Short mmCIF file of C-alpha atoms in Angstrom, two decimals:
data_model
loop_
_atom_site.label_atom_id
_atom_site.label_comp_id
_atom_site.label_asym_id
_atom_site.label_seq_id
_atom_site.Cartn_x
_atom_site.Cartn_y
_atom_site.Cartn_z
CA MET A 1 17.69 -19.63 -3.63
CA ALA A 2 15.21 -17.96 -5.97
CA TYR A 3 11.55 -18.25 -5.05
CA HIS A 4 9.64 -19.36 -8.14
CA LEU A 5 6.13 -18.01 -8.72
CA GLN A 6 4.94 -20.72 -11.10
CA ASP A 7 1.77 -22.32 -9.65
CA LYS A 8 1.99 -20.29 -6.45
CA VAL A 9 -1.39 -19.16 -5.11
CA VAL A 10 -1.47 -15.42 -4.41
CA LEU A 11 -4.30 -13.72 -2.51
CA ILE A 12 -4.49 -10.02 -3.39
CA THR A 13 -6.57 -7.40 -1.61
CA GLY A 14 -7.41 -4.17 -3.41
CA ALA A 15 -6.96 -6.12 -6.64
CA ALA A 16 -9.17 -3.79 -8.70
CA GLY A 17 -7.05 -0.69 -7.97
CA GLY A 18 -4.12 0.55 -10.01
CA ILE A 19 -1.32 -1.23 -8.16
CA GLY A 20 -3.42 -4.31 -7.45
CA THR A 21 -4.43 -4.78 -11.08
CA ALA A 22 -0.91 -4.26 -12.42
CA CYS A 23 0.54 -6.69 -9.88
CA ALA A 24 -2.15 -9.29 -10.63
CA LYS A 25 -1.26 -9.20 -14.33
CA GLU A 26 2.47 -9.45 -13.67
CA LEU A 27 2.04 -12.33 -11.22
CA TYR A 28 -0.24 -14.14 -13.67
CA ALA A 29 2.40 -13.77 -16.38
CA GLU A 30 4.84 -15.49 -14.02
CA GLY A 31 2.52 -18.49 -13.77
CA ALA A 32 0.82 -17.72 -10.44
CA LYS A 33 -2.77 -18.57 -9.57
CA LEU A 34 -4.72 -15.58 -8.30
CA VAL A 35 -7.31 -14.90 -5.64
CA LEU A 36 -8.59 -11.44 -6.56
CA THR A 37 -10.43 -9.56 -3.83
CA ASP A 38 -11.88 -6.08 -3.50
CA VAL A 39 -14.97 -4.50 -2.00
CA SER A 40 -16.90 -4.79 -5.26
CA GLN A 41 -17.69 -8.15 -6.85
CA LYS A 42 -18.20 -6.49 -10.22
CA SER A 43 -14.73 -4.95 -10.19
CA VAL A 44 -12.94 -8.24 -9.50
CA ASP A 45 -15.13 -10.09 -11.99
CA THR A 46 -14.09 -7.59 -14.67
CA LEU A 47 -10.42 -8.14 -13.87
CA ALA A 48 -10.79 -11.91 -13.62
CA ALA A 49 -12.23 -12.03 -17.14
CA GLU A 50 -8.72 -11.27 -18.44
CA PHE A 51 -7.35 -14.54 -17.04
CA ALA A 52 -7.92 -18.28 -17.54
CA LYS A 53 -10.79 -19.43 -15.33
CA GLU A 54 -8.84 -22.33 -13.84
CA ARG A 55 -6.18 -19.97 -12.52
CA VAL A 56 -8.31 -17.30 -10.88
CA LEU A 57 -10.83 -16.89 -8.09
CA ALA A 58 -12.60 -13.53 -7.80
CA LYS A 59 -14.50 -12.68 -4.63
CA ALA A 60 -15.69 -9.50 -2.97
CA MET A 61 -14.06 -9.08 0.43
CA ASP A 62 -14.28 -6.42 3.10
CA VAL A 63 -10.99 -6.06 4.99
CA THR A 64 -12.83 -4.43 7.90
CA ASP A 65 -14.86 -7.61 8.46
CA TRP A 66 -13.23 -10.72 9.96
CA LYS A 67 -16.04 -12.97 8.76
CA SER A 68 -15.69 -11.78 5.17
CA ILE A 69 -11.92 -12.30 5.20
CA LYS A 70 -12.05 -15.77 6.73
CA LYS A 71 -14.75 -16.84 4.28
CA VAL A 72 -12.60 -15.88 1.30
CA THR A 73 -9.46 -17.37 2.85
CA ASN A 74 -11.20 -20.71 3.39
CA LEU A 75 -12.67 -20.63 -0.12
CA SER A 76 -9.22 -19.95 -1.57
CA VAL A 77 -7.80 -23.04 0.14
CA SER A 78 -10.74 -25.22 -0.87
CA THR A 79 -10.41 -24.01 -4.48
CA PHE A 80 -6.65 -24.16 -4.99
CA GLY A 81 -5.55 -26.32 -2.07
CA LYS A 82 -3.31 -23.68 -0.51
CA ILE A 83 -2.26 -20.04 -0.23
CA ASP A 84 1.44 -19.33 -0.82
CA ILE A 85 1.51 -15.54 -0.83
CA VAL A 86 -0.78 -12.95 0.70
CA PHE A 87 -0.49 -9.47 -0.80
CA ALA A 88 -2.26 -7.06 1.56
CA ASN A 89 -2.60 -4.15 -0.82
CA ALA A 90 -6.03 -2.63 -0.08
CA GLY A 91 -5.87 0.99 0.97
CA ILE A 92 -7.84 4.22 0.93
CA SER A 93 -7.21 7.90 1.61
CA TRP A 94 -9.41 11.00 1.91
CA LYS A 95 -12.55 10.69 -0.22
CA GLU A 96 -12.40 14.24 -1.53
CA SER A 97 -10.03 17.03 -0.53
CA ALA A 98 -7.02 16.65 1.75
CA TYR A 99 -7.51 17.62 5.39
CA THR A 100 -5.34 18.50 8.33
CA VAL A 101 -5.78 16.67 11.64
CA PHE A 102 -7.36 19.83 13.03
CA ASN A 103 -10.26 19.97 10.58
CA SER A 104 -10.58 16.31 9.62
CA ASP A 105 -13.75 14.31 10.13
CA GLU A 106 -13.32 11.84 12.99
CA SER A 107 -15.20 9.01 11.29
CA GLU A 108 -13.30 9.35 8.01
CA PHE A 109 -9.95 9.50 9.82
CA GLU A 110 -10.77 6.29 11.69
CA LYS A 111 -12.13 4.59 8.55
CA ILE A 112 -8.76 5.07 6.84
CA LEU A 113 -6.99 3.52 9.83
CA GLU A 114 -9.55 0.71 9.82
CA VAL A 115 -8.84 -0.21 6.20
CA ASP A 116 -5.17 0.67 5.79
CA LEU A 117 -3.85 -0.56 9.15
CA LEU A 118 -6.29 -2.98 10.75
CA GLY A 119 -7.39 -4.32 7.36
CA VAL A 120 -3.81 -5.39 6.69
CA TRP A 121 -3.56 -7.02 10.12
CA ARG A 122 -6.78 -8.97 9.58
CA THR A 123 -5.82 -10.10 6.07
CA VAL A 124 -2.37 -11.28 7.12
CA LYS A 125 -3.55 -12.95 10.33
CA SER A 126 -6.22 -14.92 8.49
CA SER A 127 -3.75 -16.19 5.87
CA LEU A 128 -0.81 -16.80 8.18
CA PRO A 129 -1.41 -20.51 8.91
CA GLU A 130 -1.26 -21.19 5.17
CA ILE A 131 1.80 -18.98 4.68
CA VAL A 132 3.68 -20.79 7.43
CA LYS A 133 2.60 -24.26 6.25
CA ASN A 134 3.74 -23.54 2.69
CA GLN A 135 6.86 -21.56 3.67
CA GLY A 136 5.37 -18.70 1.73
CA GLN A 137 5.44 -14.92 1.85
CA VAL A 138 3.53 -11.96 3.21
CA VAL A 139 3.76 -8.67 1.32
CA VAL A 140 2.05 -5.43 2.33
CA THR A 141 1.74 -2.20 0.40
CA SER A 142 3.16 0.50 2.61
CA SER A 143 4.37 3.78 1.10
CA ILE A 144 7.11 6.39 1.13
CA TYR A 145 4.79 7.93 3.72
CA ALA A 146 6.13 5.34 6.16
CA PHE A 147 9.29 7.46 6.40
CA THR A 148 8.32 10.93 5.10
CA ASN A 149 6.19 13.60 6.74
CA GLY A 150 2.47 12.85 6.42
CA MET A 151 1.25 16.45 6.41
CA CYS A 152 -2.34 16.67 5.06
CA ASN A 153 -2.49 12.88 4.91
CA ALA A 154 -2.01 11.89 8.55
CA PRO A 155 -4.28 8.81 8.80
CA TYR A 156 -2.83 7.33 5.59
CA ALA A 157 0.75 8.01 6.69
CA THR A 158 0.06 6.69 10.18
CA SER A 159 -1.28 3.46 8.71
CA LYS A 160 1.65 3.02 6.33
CA ALA A 161 4.18 3.55 9.11
CA GLY A 162 2.23 1.14 11.29
CA ILE A 163 2.10 -1.70 8.80
CA GLU A 164 5.79 -1.22 8.06
CA MET A 165 6.64 -2.01 11.69
CA PHE A 166 4.05 -4.79 11.76
CA VAL A 167 5.75 -6.54 8.85
CA ARG A 168 9.28 -5.89 10.08
CA SER A 169 8.29 -7.59 13.31
CA LEU A 170 6.58 -10.40 11.44
CA ARG A 171 9.59 -11.07 9.22
CA ALA A 172 11.79 -11.66 12.26
CA GLU A 173 9.17 -13.94 13.79
CA LEU A 174 8.74 -15.99 10.60
CA ALA A 175 12.44 -16.51 9.88
CA GLY A 176 12.66 -19.72 11.93
CA LYS A 177 9.65 -21.12 10.07
CA SER A 178 11.21 -20.65 6.59
CA ALA A 179 8.48 -18.15 5.69
CA SER A 180 9.04 -14.43 5.12
CA ALA A 181 7.42 -11.01 5.06
CA SER A 182 8.20 -7.98 2.91
CA VAL A 183 7.25 -4.31 2.79
CA LEU A 184 6.46 -2.68 -0.56
CA TYR A 185 7.18 1.06 -0.53
CA PRO A 186 5.78 2.74 -3.67
CA GLY A 187 6.66 6.36 -4.31
CA TRP A 188 4.34 8.62 -6.28
CA ILE A 189 2.24 6.38 -8.54
CA THR A 190 -0.20 7.40 -11.27
CA THR A 191 -3.36 6.11 -9.58
CA PRO A 192 -6.61 7.82 -8.51
CA LEU A 193 -5.15 8.29 -5.00
CA THR A 194 -2.54 10.73 -6.34
CA GLU A 195 -4.69 12.73 -8.77
CA GLY A 196 -5.09 15.61 -6.34
CA VAL A 197 -1.36 16.24 -5.82
CA PHE A 198 -0.66 16.04 -9.55
CA GLY A 199 -2.80 18.93 -10.72
CA GLY A 200 -6.23 17.88 -9.50
CA ASP A 201 -5.99 20.21 -6.52
CA HIS A 202 -3.84 23.32 -6.75
CA LEU A 203 -3.20 23.58 -3.01
CA THR A 204 -1.89 20.05 -2.46
CA THR A 205 -0.08 20.12 -5.81
CA THR A 206 1.77 23.24 -4.71
CA MET A 207 2.58 21.67 -1.34
CA ARG A 208 4.06 18.62 -3.07
CA GLU A 209 6.20 20.85 -5.27
CA ILE A 210 7.44 22.84 -2.27
CA GLY A 211 7.90 19.84 0.01
CA PHE A 212 9.87 17.56 -2.32
CA PRO A 213 12.94 18.19 -4.49
CA PRO A 214 12.40 17.84 -8.27
CA ILE A 215 13.86 14.33 -8.48
CA LEU A 216 11.30 13.04 -5.97
CA ARG A 217 8.23 14.72 -7.50
CA LYS A 218 7.78 12.45 -10.50
CA ALA A 219 5.17 9.70 -10.61
CA ILE A 220 5.62 6.29 -12.19
CA PRO A 221 2.99 3.92 -13.63
CA PRO A 222 1.75 1.01 -11.48
CA GLU A 223 3.29 -1.44 -13.95
CA LYS A 224 6.74 -0.50 -12.63
CA VAL A 225 5.59 -1.28 -9.13
CA ALA A 226 4.37 -4.67 -10.34
CA LYS A 227 7.74 -5.55 -11.86
CA ALA A 228 9.51 -4.50 -8.67
CA LEU A 229 7.09 -6.59 -6.61
CA VAL A 230 7.72 -9.73 -8.67
CA HIS A 231 11.49 -9.23 -8.48
CA GLY A 232 11.24 -8.73 -4.72
CA LEU A 233 9.15 -11.87 -4.24
CA LYS A 234 11.60 -13.97 -6.22
CA GLN A 235 14.41 -12.78 -3.95
CA ARG A 236 12.34 -12.70 -0.73
CA LYS A 237 13.49 -9.13 -0.22
CA PRO A 238 12.60 -7.51 3.11
CA ARG A 239 12.10 -4.11 1.42
CA ILE A 240 10.86 -3.34 -2.09
CA ILE A 241 11.30 0.39 -2.74
CA VAL A 242 10.12 1.72 -6.08
CA PRO A 243 11.28 3.85 -7.78
CA ALA A 244 14.88 3.37 -6.59
CA ARG A 245 15.45 7.12 -6.18
CA TRP A 246 13.67 6.82 -2.82
CA VAL A 247 16.24 4.35 -1.45
CA PRO A 248 18.64 7.02 -0.08
CA ILE A 249 15.73 8.77 1.64
CA GLN A 250 14.76 5.51 3.32
CA LEU A 251 18.35 4.76 4.32
CA PHE A 252 18.86 8.21 5.88
CA ARG A 253 15.28 8.59 7.10
CA GLY A 254 16.32 9.76 10.56
CA ILE A 255 18.33 12.72 9.32
CA VAL A 256 15.94 13.51 6.46
CA GLY A 257 12.97 13.35 8.82
CA ILE A 258 14.45 15.85 11.25
CA PHE A 259 15.19 18.27 8.44
CA SER A 260 11.85 17.89 6.64
CA ASP A 261 9.84 18.30 9.86
CA TRP A 262 11.71 21.54 10.59
CA TYR A 263 11.42 22.74 6.98
CA LEU A 264 7.67 22.22 6.74
CA SER A 265 6.95 23.82 10.09
CA LYS A 266 9.07 26.89 9.33
CA HIS A 267 8.22 27.42 5.65
CA SER A 268 5.86 30.42 5.55
CA ARG A 269 4.37 29.52 2.17
CA VAL A 270 3.56 25.98 3.31
CA GLN A 271 1.94 27.27 6.48
CA SER A 272 -0.18 29.78 4.56
CA LEU A 273 -1.30 27.02 2.18
CA LEU A 274 -2.32 24.89 5.17
CA LEU A 275 -4.48 27.72 6.50
CA GLU A 276 -6.00 28.19 3.06
CA LEU A 277 -6.74 24.45 2.89
CA GLU A 278 -8.41 24.47 6.31
CA ASN A 279 -10.54 27.49 5.42
CA ARG A 280 -11.64 25.79 2.21
CA THR A 281 -12.51 22.51 3.88
CA LYS A 282 -14.18 23.71 7.07
CA LYS A 283 -16.80 21.24 8.18
#
């Protein structure tokens, strides 16, 4: 049976970002009530101004802080009476240039894991009693990096692979409770996180062009992700992969992974670019 979004209460983390904002607008158009969260109150207030006041709650929330998350979760329930869907979408990557594991900053590496992996765990755990009670849904924003090589983006890729397995496990555990969990796998999206590999940085742009075939190099707007998300929620899909050209890569990830790992480690141009990147970003 189709899962209808009319009057469903959706808590979104990272709501002020590209994917979060696009998904909030698409969910609102489907009749959902929104709990918009991000680290900045101003950013969620700006987004909330686009919606009817009675259908939106905007609150700053820090996904690295249990107290902050539980406060917003409780406020959401007291405001709307329930939470039907939690969309754990908040995520970060390197602040400036890309880094290898060898020359990365320890604190920044761990901060990315803190937000992108543990932040998802905290958000989902805090909302889970409501999701189970209302036979609702958990959705997390993973990435194609869950099943492709994370060279120059190791903490981000590690987090995305981690939350994929977290949600796969959760979906099996929720099945007997008539609730569900889904993984959203966006490909290259036109957001600030991808500016570097699309011309903003010549080294990582060149690596992307070498590392991926032409059909997989193109970026899509976040609005396409939002439409895919809504379709996936209506069908309670376990996997939402967008754009669809990444589906075969996901299906044959074992074989593709073996080949890509070998290719990247043996490609002389890629290896020289990595050395150039490390020399440029020495700390």
